[in-house]
Short mmCIF file of C-alpha atoms and ligand atoms in Angstrom, two decimals:
data_model
loop_
_atom_site.label_atom_id
_atom_site.label_comp_id
_atom_site.label_asym_id
_atom_site.label_seq_id
_atom_site.Cartn_x
_atom_site.Cartn_y
_atom_site.Cartn_z
CA MET A 2 113.79 101.91 72.93
CA ASN A 3 117.20 103.31 73.19
CA MET A 4 117.32 105.14 76.37
CA GLU A 5 120.40 105.87 78.56
CA VAL A 6 119.97 104.03 81.96
CA LYS A 7 120.44 106.32 84.93
CA ARG A 8 122.49 104.47 87.51
CA ASN A 9 122.66 104.00 91.28
CA LEU A 10 125.36 105.84 93.25
CA ILE A 11 127.40 103.66 95.52
CA ALA A 12 130.58 104.68 96.96
CA GLY A 13 131.00 107.62 94.87
CA GLN A 14 130.53 105.55 91.62
CA TRP A 15 127.54 105.56 89.27
CA VAL A 16 126.86 101.81 88.98
CA GLU A 17 124.59 99.42 86.87
CA GLY A 18 121.99 97.36 88.58
CA SER A 19 120.50 93.96 87.89
CA GLY A 20 118.20 95.45 85.30
CA SER A 21 116.31 98.63 84.72
CA ARG A 22 112.95 100.13 84.89
CA VAL A 23 111.12 102.57 82.58
CA ASN A 24 109.49 105.53 84.31
CA GLU A 25 106.04 106.21 82.86
CA ASN A 26 104.37 109.60 82.47
CA PRO A 27 100.91 109.28 83.85
CA SER A 28 99.68 112.10 81.75
CA ASP A 29 100.86 110.48 78.51
CA LYS A 30 101.60 106.82 78.62
CA SER A 31 103.49 107.30 75.20
CA ASP A 32 106.16 109.53 76.78
CA PRO A 33 108.71 107.50 78.82
CA VAL A 34 110.51 109.71 81.45
CA GLY A 35 113.62 107.82 81.83
CA SER A 36 115.18 104.44 82.46
CA PHE A 37 116.57 103.68 85.85
CA ALA A 38 118.89 100.98 87.19
CA SER A 39 117.39 98.60 89.86
CA ALA A 40 119.81 98.02 92.60
CA THR A 41 120.30 94.47 94.15
CA ALA A 42 120.14 93.60 97.81
CA ASP A 43 124.12 92.98 97.54
CA GLN A 44 124.38 96.65 96.19
CA VAL A 45 122.34 97.83 99.13
CA ASN A 46 124.85 96.23 101.38
CA ASP A 47 127.67 97.71 99.51
CA ALA A 48 125.99 101.19 99.73
CA VAL A 49 125.62 100.83 103.52
CA SER A 50 129.40 99.70 103.83
CA ALA A 51 130.36 102.78 101.89
CA ALA A 52 128.25 104.94 104.04
CA LYS A 53 129.63 103.42 107.22
CA LYS A 54 133.20 103.93 105.93
CA ALA A 55 132.50 107.57 105.19
CA PHE A 56 130.73 108.37 108.40
CA THR A 57 133.65 109.18 110.66
CA ALA A 58 135.44 111.54 108.34
CA TRP A 59 132.08 113.23 107.24
CA SER A 60 130.70 113.60 110.85
CA ARG A 61 133.96 115.43 111.76
CA THR A 62 134.20 117.80 108.77
CA SER A 63 133.94 121.47 109.52
CA PRO A 64 130.27 122.48 109.53
CA GLN A 65 131.15 125.04 106.94
CA VAL A 66 131.97 122.19 104.51
CA ARG A 67 128.70 120.60 105.00
CA SER A 68 126.78 123.95 104.88
CA ASP A 69 128.47 125.05 101.64
CA ILE A 70 127.70 121.80 99.91
CA LEU A 71 123.89 121.96 100.96
CA ASP A 72 123.75 125.62 99.83
CA LYS A 73 125.44 125.03 96.55
CA ALA A 74 123.09 122.14 95.88
CA GLY A 75 120.26 124.40 96.93
CA ASN A 76 121.25 127.10 94.62
CA GLU A 77 121.45 124.58 91.63
CA VAL A 78 118.02 123.09 92.40
CA ILE A 79 116.44 126.58 92.47
CA ALA A 80 118.36 127.65 89.31
CA ARG A 81 116.93 124.62 87.55
CA LYS A 82 113.52 124.62 89.04
CA GLU A 83 111.60 124.93 85.77
CA GLU A 84 113.53 121.83 84.25
CA LEU A 85 113.24 119.92 87.55
CA GLY A 86 109.70 120.86 87.91
CA LYS A 87 108.86 119.72 84.55
CA GLN A 88 110.56 116.44 84.96
CA LEU A 89 108.69 115.88 88.30
CA SER A 90 105.38 116.91 86.66
CA ARG A 91 106.15 114.25 83.97
CA GLU A 92 107.08 111.51 86.37
CA GLU A 93 104.46 112.13 88.96
CA GLY A 94 101.47 113.85 87.33
CA LYS A 95 101.17 116.92 89.40
CA THR A 96 100.62 120.23 87.38
CA LEU A 97 103.54 122.10 86.20
CA PRO A 98 103.14 125.11 88.73
CA GLU A 99 102.88 122.40 91.47
CA GLY A 100 106.15 120.60 90.13
CA ILE A 101 108.01 123.81 89.74
CA GLY A 102 106.79 124.80 93.36
CA GLU A 103 107.95 121.55 94.63
CA ALA A 104 111.42 121.81 93.07
CA THR A 105 111.57 125.30 94.62
CA ARG A 106 110.51 123.96 97.82
CA ALA A 107 113.33 121.23 97.69
CA GLY A 108 116.10 123.93 96.99
CA GLN A 109 114.79 126.13 100.02
CA VAL A 110 115.00 123.03 102.26
CA LEU A 111 118.56 122.45 101.19
CA LYS A 112 119.44 125.95 101.82
CA TRP A 113 117.74 126.13 105.18
CA PHE A 114 119.60 123.00 106.49
CA ALA A 115 122.74 124.72 105.13
CA GLY A 116 122.07 127.10 107.98
CA GLU A 117 121.23 124.42 110.41
CA ALA A 118 124.66 122.78 109.81
CA LEU A 119 126.10 125.89 111.47
CA ARG A 120 123.71 125.80 114.42
CA ILE A 121 124.52 122.54 116.09
CA HIS A 122 125.01 124.01 119.48
CA GLY A 123 124.99 122.42 122.85
CA ASP A 124 124.77 123.44 126.61
CA LYS A 125 127.55 123.73 129.22
CA MET A 126 126.88 123.93 133.01
CA SER A 127 128.52 123.40 136.36
CA GLY A 128 128.42 119.81 137.60
CA LEU A 129 127.34 118.84 141.13
CA ARG A 130 131.05 118.06 142.23
CA PRO A 131 132.84 121.17 142.92
CA GLY A 132 134.89 122.38 139.85
CA THR A 133 133.38 119.85 137.43
CA GLU A 134 131.56 120.82 134.26
CA VAL A 135 128.94 119.11 131.97
CA GLU A 136 128.56 119.50 128.44
CA VAL A 137 125.40 118.31 126.45
CA THR A 138 126.21 118.30 122.76
CA ARG A 139 124.68 116.63 119.60
CA GLU A 140 126.41 114.16 117.21
CA GLY A 141 125.48 112.45 113.99
CA LEU A 142 124.02 108.93 114.33
CA GLY A 143 125.73 107.03 111.59
CA VAL A 144 124.31 105.52 108.46
CA VAL A 145 120.62 106.73 107.96
CA GLY A 146 118.38 104.81 105.54
CA ILE A 147 115.91 107.06 103.76
CA ILE A 148 112.87 105.65 102.06
CA THR A 149 110.51 108.21 100.16
CA PRO A 150 107.27 108.01 98.64
CA TRP A 151 106.02 108.80 95.03
CA ASN A 152 103.83 111.80 95.81
CA PHE A 153 106.61 114.40 96.54
CA PRO A 154 109.45 112.97 94.28
CA ILE A 155 111.97 115.73 95.02
CA ALA A 156 110.73 117.69 98.15
CA ILE A 157 110.42 114.58 100.56
CA PRO A 158 114.05 113.20 99.50
CA ALA A 159 115.35 116.82 100.16
CA TRP A 160 113.79 117.17 103.63
CA LYS A 161 115.00 113.97 104.70
CA VAL A 162 118.53 113.98 103.05
CA ALA A 163 119.29 117.57 103.92
CA PRO A 164 119.14 117.36 107.58
CA ALA A 165 120.77 113.83 107.69
CA LEU A 166 123.69 115.50 105.92
CA ALA A 167 123.69 118.71 107.87
CA PHE A 168 124.09 116.91 111.09
CA GLY A 169 126.97 114.72 109.82
CA ASN A 170 125.24 111.50 109.06
CA THR A 171 125.89 109.50 105.89
CA VAL A 172 122.90 108.21 103.80
CA VAL A 173 121.54 105.53 101.62
CA LEU A 174 118.47 106.75 99.79
CA LYS A 175 115.86 104.63 98.31
CA PRO A 176 113.31 106.67 96.34
CA ALA A 177 109.83 105.36 95.36
CA ASP A 178 110.20 103.01 92.26
CA LEU A 179 107.45 105.01 90.39
CA VAL A 180 109.31 108.36 90.50
CA PRO A 181 113.24 107.87 90.54
CA ALA A 182 113.96 110.83 88.07
CA SER A 183 113.64 113.57 90.53
CA ALA A 184 115.48 111.75 93.40
CA TRP A 185 118.28 110.83 90.90
CA SER A 186 118.65 114.66 89.81
CA LEU A 187 118.70 115.53 93.51
CA VAL A 188 121.47 113.02 94.26
CA ASP A 189 123.39 114.02 91.13
CA ILE A 190 123.20 117.76 92.18
CA LEU A 191 124.35 117.00 95.85
CA GLN A 192 127.20 114.73 94.57
CA ARG A 193 128.52 117.32 92.23
CA ALA A 194 128.12 119.98 95.00
CA GLY A 195 131.24 118.48 96.61
CA LEU A 196 130.05 115.39 98.79
CA PRO A 197 132.88 112.86 99.45
CA GLU A 198 132.38 109.32 98.09
CA GLY A 199 129.98 107.30 100.15
CA VAL A 200 128.45 110.12 102.05
CA LEU A 201 125.37 109.90 99.94
CA ASN A 202 124.30 106.74 98.18
CA LEU A 203 121.39 106.04 95.98
CA THR A 204 119.79 102.68 95.50
CA MET A 205 116.73 102.68 93.27
CA GLY A 206 114.27 99.77 92.97
CA SER A 207 111.52 98.00 94.74
CA GLY A 208 110.46 98.16 98.38
CA SER A 209 110.67 94.37 98.55
CA VAL A 210 114.28 94.11 97.39
CA VAL A 211 115.93 97.45 98.17
CA GLY A 212 113.77 98.70 100.90
CA ASN A 213 113.82 95.26 102.69
CA ALA A 214 117.75 95.00 102.43
CA LEU A 215 117.99 98.56 103.80
CA ILE A 216 115.72 98.40 106.89
CA ASN A 217 117.05 95.11 108.05
CA HIS A 218 120.75 96.08 107.71
CA LYS A 219 122.55 96.00 111.06
CA ASP A 220 124.74 98.95 110.18
CA VAL A 221 121.81 101.22 109.46
CA SER A 222 121.44 103.25 112.61
CA ALA A 223 118.18 104.93 111.72
CA VAL A 224 115.51 104.81 109.08
CA THR A 225 113.06 107.63 108.01
CA PHE A 226 110.27 106.57 105.95
CA THR A 227 107.16 108.42 104.41
CA GLY A 228 104.58 106.11 102.89
CA SER A 229 101.65 104.10 103.78
CA THR A 230 100.53 103.09 107.40
CA LYS A 231 100.78 99.39 106.56
CA THR A 232 104.36 99.59 105.03
CA GLY A 233 105.15 101.94 107.96
CA LYS A 234 104.43 99.25 110.41
CA THR A 235 106.76 96.67 108.51
CA VAL A 236 109.53 99.38 108.54
CA ALA A 237 108.93 100.02 112.27
CA GLU A 238 109.01 96.31 113.17
CA ALA A 239 112.19 95.75 111.33
CA CYS A 240 113.96 98.62 113.10
CA VAL A 241 112.61 98.10 116.54
CA LYS A 242 113.69 94.47 116.25
CA ARG A 243 117.30 95.45 115.97
CA LEU A 244 116.90 98.67 118.06
CA ALA A 245 117.47 101.17 115.27
CA ARG A 246 115.88 104.59 115.48
CA VAL A 247 112.91 104.90 113.23
CA GLN A 248 110.82 107.92 112.09
CA LEU A 249 107.43 107.26 110.04
CA GLU A 250 105.20 109.70 108.27
CA MET A 251 102.14 107.72 106.90
CA GLY A 252 98.52 108.22 106.12
CA GLY A 253 95.77 110.68 106.91
CA LYS A 254 91.99 111.08 106.87
CA ASN A 255 92.21 114.71 107.39
CA PRO A 256 89.02 116.64 108.42
CA MET A 257 88.11 120.05 107.13
CA VAL A 258 85.51 121.61 109.33
CA VAL A 259 83.18 124.28 107.85
CA LEU A 260 81.18 126.13 110.34
CA ASP A 261 77.99 128.20 109.49
CA ASP A 262 79.82 131.36 110.17
CA ALA A 263 82.45 130.62 107.50
CA ASP A 264 83.27 132.83 104.65
CA LEU A 265 81.82 130.55 101.83
CA ASP A 266 84.41 131.52 99.24
CA ILE A 267 87.36 130.89 101.55
CA ALA A 268 85.78 127.56 102.69
CA VAL A 269 85.16 126.41 99.15
CA GLU A 270 88.71 127.10 97.93
CA ALA A 271 90.43 125.77 100.97
CA SER A 272 88.33 122.59 100.57
CA PHE A 273 88.83 122.35 96.87
CA GLN A 274 92.65 122.84 97.17
CA GLY A 275 92.92 120.66 100.18
CA ALA A 276 90.82 117.89 98.77
CA PHE A 277 91.77 117.77 95.22
CA GLY A 278 95.05 119.67 94.77
CA SER A 279 97.87 117.37 93.75
CA THR A 280 95.09 115.03 92.59
CA GLY A 281 94.23 114.45 96.37
CA GLN A 282 97.34 112.36 96.43
CA ARG A 283 98.80 113.90 99.69
CA CYS A 284 98.73 112.48 103.19
CA THR A 285 97.72 116.10 104.13
CA ALA A 286 94.63 116.07 101.79
CA SER A 287 91.33 117.21 103.26
CA SER A 288 89.27 113.91 102.57
CA ARG A 289 86.54 114.44 105.14
CA LEU A 290 84.60 117.66 104.69
CA ILE A 291 82.55 118.08 107.94
CA VAL A 292 80.02 120.80 107.32
CA GLN A 293 77.47 122.40 109.68
CA GLN A 294 73.92 122.06 108.72
CA GLY A 295 73.15 125.76 108.25
CA ILE A 296 75.88 126.10 105.41
CA HIS A 297 75.72 122.66 104.18
CA ASP A 298 73.64 122.91 101.08
CA LYS A 299 75.16 126.23 100.00
CA PHE A 300 78.67 124.81 100.45
CA VAL A 301 77.75 121.60 98.48
CA ALA A 302 76.32 123.68 95.60
CA ALA A 303 79.28 125.93 95.58
CA MET A 304 81.69 123.06 95.68
CA VAL A 305 80.01 121.38 92.84
CA GLU A 306 80.12 124.65 90.81
CA ARG A 307 83.89 125.04 91.68
CA LEU A 308 84.43 121.19 90.49
CA LYS A 309 82.59 122.00 87.30
CA LYS A 310 85.16 124.61 86.36
CA ALA A 311 88.07 122.61 87.48
CA LYS A 312 90.52 121.94 84.62
CA ILE A 313 91.62 118.32 84.89
CA ASP A 314 94.18 117.67 82.29
CA ASN A 315 97.76 116.73 81.23
CA ALA A 316 100.15 117.97 83.87
CA LEU A 317 102.12 120.07 81.30
CA GLU A 318 98.93 121.50 79.77
CA PRO A 319 98.88 125.38 80.38
CA GLY A 320 96.06 126.11 82.87
CA ALA A 321 95.67 122.48 84.08
CA GLU A 322 94.65 122.67 87.87
CA ILE A 323 94.59 119.03 88.40
CA GLY A 324 96.73 116.24 86.80
CA PRO A 325 96.14 112.66 86.31
CA VAL A 326 96.25 109.74 89.00
CA VAL A 327 99.91 108.49 89.30
CA ASP A 328 99.36 104.91 87.93
CA GLN A 329 96.90 102.17 87.14
CA ARG A 330 97.16 100.61 90.53
CA GLN A 331 96.37 103.76 92.25
CA LEU A 332 93.50 104.54 89.82
CA ASP A 333 92.01 101.12 90.42
CA GLN A 334 92.15 101.86 94.23
CA ASP A 335 90.44 105.21 93.61
CA LEU A 336 87.58 103.53 91.57
CA GLU A 337 87.23 100.77 94.14
CA TYR A 338 86.54 103.35 96.94
CA ILE A 339 84.12 105.30 94.69
CA GLY A 340 82.23 101.99 94.22
CA ILE A 341 82.37 101.12 98.00
CA ALA A 342 80.99 104.67 98.97
CA GLN A 343 78.13 104.24 96.51
CA LYS A 344 77.43 100.73 97.86
CA GLU A 345 77.28 102.13 101.43
CA GLY A 346 74.74 104.69 100.43
CA ALA A 347 76.69 107.67 99.82
CA LYS A 348 75.56 110.19 97.00
CA LEU A 349 77.90 110.98 94.13
CA ALA A 350 77.23 114.74 93.92
CA TRP A 351 79.92 115.15 91.32
CA GLY A 352 82.62 113.37 89.34
CA GLY A 353 84.12 109.93 89.87
CA GLU A 354 84.35 109.03 86.21
CA LEU A 355 87.25 108.46 83.86
CA LEU A 356 88.09 111.28 81.51
CA ASN A 357 89.45 111.36 77.93
CA ARG A 358 92.19 113.87 77.11
CA LYS A 359 94.37 114.43 74.04
CA THR A 360 96.94 112.21 75.54
CA GLN A 361 96.33 108.68 76.98
CA GLY A 362 96.61 108.91 80.90
CA PHE A 363 95.02 108.09 84.11
CA TYR A 364 92.49 110.87 84.21
CA LEU A 365 89.82 110.62 86.88
CA ASN A 366 87.19 113.46 87.55
CA CYS A 367 87.29 114.66 91.00
CA ALA A 368 84.62 112.81 93.12
CA LEU A 369 82.50 114.55 95.74
CA PHE A 370 80.24 112.43 97.97
CA THR A 371 77.45 113.76 100.19
CA GLU A 372 75.00 112.16 102.59
CA THR A 373 77.79 110.33 104.36
CA ASN A 374 78.49 109.64 107.81
CA ASN A 375 81.65 109.03 109.67
CA ASN A 376 81.33 105.25 110.13
CA MET A 377 81.39 104.47 106.34
CA ARG A 378 84.76 103.19 104.87
CA ILE A 379 84.91 106.27 102.74
CA SER A 380 85.18 108.23 105.96
CA ARG A 381 87.63 106.00 107.79
CA GLU A 382 90.12 104.55 105.14
CA GLU A 383 92.61 106.72 103.26
CA VAL A 384 91.84 106.54 99.41
CA PHE A 385 94.81 108.70 98.41
CA GLY A 386 93.02 110.12 95.30
CA PRO A 387 90.90 112.97 94.19
CA VAL A 388 87.95 111.68 96.29
CA ALA A 389 86.22 113.56 99.21
CA ASN A 390 83.01 113.11 101.20
CA VAL A 391 80.83 115.70 102.91
CA ILE A 392 79.52 114.87 106.46
CA ARG A 393 76.67 117.00 107.79
CA VAL A 394 76.80 117.95 111.49
CA LYS A 395 74.62 119.96 113.67
CA ASP A 396 76.99 122.19 115.51
CA TYR A 397 80.65 122.86 116.53
CA ASP A 398 80.76 120.28 119.11
CA GLU A 399 79.54 117.59 116.90
CA ALA A 400 82.04 118.63 114.15
CA LEU A 401 84.93 118.50 116.57
CA SER A 402 84.05 115.14 117.80
CA VAL A 403 83.60 113.76 114.25
CA ALA A 404 86.92 115.44 113.21
CA ASN A 405 88.60 113.49 116.10
CA ASP A 406 86.83 110.14 115.50
CA THR A 407 89.62 108.70 113.25
CA GLU A 408 92.61 106.31 113.62
CA TYR A 409 94.68 109.11 111.91
CA GLY A 410 95.81 112.52 113.14
CA LEU A 411 97.96 114.30 110.70
CA VAL A 412 96.28 117.61 110.05
CA GLY A 413 92.86 119.25 111.08
CA GLY A 414 91.33 122.29 109.36
CA ILE A 415 88.59 124.65 110.12
CA CYS A 416 86.90 127.51 108.12
CA THR A 417 85.16 129.80 110.56
CA THR A 418 85.00 133.57 111.24
CA SER A 419 84.64 132.81 115.08
CA LEU A 420 87.81 133.42 117.15
CA LYS A 421 86.30 131.31 119.87
CA HIS A 422 85.78 128.30 117.73
CA ALA A 423 88.95 128.66 115.85
CA THR A 424 90.90 128.94 119.16
CA HIS A 425 89.09 125.97 120.65
CA PHE A 426 89.63 123.80 117.68
CA LYS A 427 93.35 124.46 117.54
CA ARG A 428 93.67 123.53 121.11
CA ASN A 429 91.41 120.38 120.89
CA ILE A 430 91.98 118.84 117.44
CA GLU A 431 93.92 115.52 117.89
CA ALA A 432 96.29 116.20 115.08
CA GLY A 433 99.94 117.09 114.68
CA MET A 434 99.16 120.31 112.51
CA THR A 435 96.09 122.36 112.19
CA MET A 436 94.87 125.17 109.85
CA VAL A 437 92.47 127.96 110.19
CA ASN A 438 90.82 129.12 106.94
CA LEU A 439 93.57 127.38 104.92
CA PRO A 440 93.80 124.15 103.14
CA THR A 441 94.94 121.24 105.13
CA ALA A 442 97.69 120.56 102.60
CA GLY A 443 100.57 122.80 101.85
CA VAL A 444 102.97 123.42 104.59
CA ASP A 445 105.97 125.67 105.31
CA TYR A 446 109.38 123.97 105.11
CA PHE A 447 110.96 125.60 108.24
CA VAL A 448 108.57 124.45 110.90
CA PRO A 449 107.91 120.91 112.21
CA PHE A 450 105.86 118.51 110.19
CA GLY A 451 104.19 115.49 111.50
CA GLY A 452 101.10 113.99 113.12
CA ARG A 453 99.65 111.75 115.88
CA LYS A 454 97.84 108.28 116.10
CA ASN A 455 98.46 106.24 112.94
CA SER A 456 99.81 109.22 110.88
CA SER A 457 103.18 109.55 112.43
CA TYR A 458 105.69 107.67 114.58
CA GLY A 459 108.89 109.10 116.10
CA SER A 460 110.02 112.59 116.31
CA ARG A 461 109.00 115.38 114.07
CA GLU A 462 110.41 116.16 110.55
CA GLN A 463 111.62 119.54 109.13
CA GLY A 464 112.42 122.95 110.95
CA GLU A 465 114.58 122.90 114.06
CA LEU A 466 112.89 119.81 115.31
CA ALA A 467 114.48 117.68 112.55
CA ARG A 468 117.67 117.59 114.76
CA GLU A 469 115.75 115.22 117.31
CA PHE A 470 115.96 112.41 114.78
CA PHE A 471 119.17 113.07 113.01
CA THR A 472 121.35 113.49 115.97
CA VAL A 473 122.05 111.78 119.25
CA VAL A 474 122.77 113.40 122.49
CA LYS A 475 126.12 113.15 124.41
CA THR A 476 126.48 114.15 128.00
CA ALA A 477 130.27 114.81 128.89
CA TYR A 478 131.56 115.36 132.46
CA THR A 479 134.89 116.86 133.09
CA ARG A 480 137.10 117.63 136.04
CA PRO A 481 139.36 120.06 134.66
C1 LIG B 523 102.26 119.21 102.01
O1 LIG B 523 101.08 119.08 102.12
O2 LIG B 523 102.70 120.33 101.54
O3 LIG B 523 103.15 112.75 101.88
C2 LIG B 523 103.23 118.24 102.25
C3 LIG B 523 102.65 113.76 102.08
C4 LIG B 523 103.22 114.57 103.12
C5 LIG B 523 103.81 115.86 102.67
C6 LIG B 523 102.67 117.00 102.50
N1 LIG B 523 104.36 113.97 103.80
O4 LIG B 523 101.71 114.07 101.40
#
């Protein structure tokens, strides 16, 4: 195959790696998306050195310069959303409307943080000693290492890189090995928007080589990571050992509670979208459907009807609602959990089998389990695929206690028409985010994102609170 190899960006130069990796389209294995250079550990060190060298000047640029670059890049991402969305759908497998939606979101994130670059204000007050004054300001941290997952190939790189740059940090980005194309395009766009050399570096490759070199590098002041809880713990250990700042967004086992008084249509659509949208490959997916006994049978019947109509197909096929699983490894994991649930005594109410489509891809029918309880592995471990289970409960109190009985705490949803229960749930769900009559997945880009327990660690991403992670506070005392 004669494919141009897309290179890594180090110190403003696009450089070759030790080899390259071809990116596969999960909807159609005969359609390679691109070929990408794999960085070496030495190149990661070069990237960190370049970022370190670029930091002083970049962190002292006029905020207007940083704002203009982010805004310009955001405009290009939005102008090219169809093309970038298609590339994303080809490399990740989410449907074309989801791919275009994600590219649009990435552009909006860049533009929003263009505004944040202009809003880095502080406080000033009188000191205790007469005539003295105290200022509390925020500064960039230095070099930030960014490690992103495969399930949001452009939005997550955007929502980590944009605040890092807005607040004057320099960056080494390591995107997921499965989906480098979207991250490569984002970096290319930002670089052409006018970033000085070394401010943003791209090192593609595996976690064991590139990720490892990055998290352990003494000059990386902070690492922000989205991925599995297991890998997150490794990242945290490496960072804490050398006292670097760390922010982790990890797994979920998100509950969607459906009460007897719910609007059935809303509950079914929210559960369907939450559990199976993006092929269930979201840390915000509703994987536990906790349903009150009075509506249980009607809900299950309506969900099965909805799933029968679901169009699972090539991500680029018009009308496709759900694309394929991302790769063979993830498909094996999904099938393994479907087997485990059956062995544990869960009833497979729908799906769970492999599907054939016009193109060869990783097509799995959405699986819905019933007759499950919250102690089964299917209720406790994150599958990260189109697999959800229904847990029957007697009343609201039991629903809330089952919802909170988990080691994760990213998002909790409830479908109800009761103001009393909705209000109580919002106050008492042990999660970072909560949704009423809405899918657990699908969040707005200008408000904080994050969870509790094993789902998140460190300060929040996105919105105004992003500055907590990407800046350090300085308290200055002056006797004029
Ligand atoms: C969303 O649900 O819109 O990896 C975003 C994830 C999350 C992002 C979810 N960090 O699934």
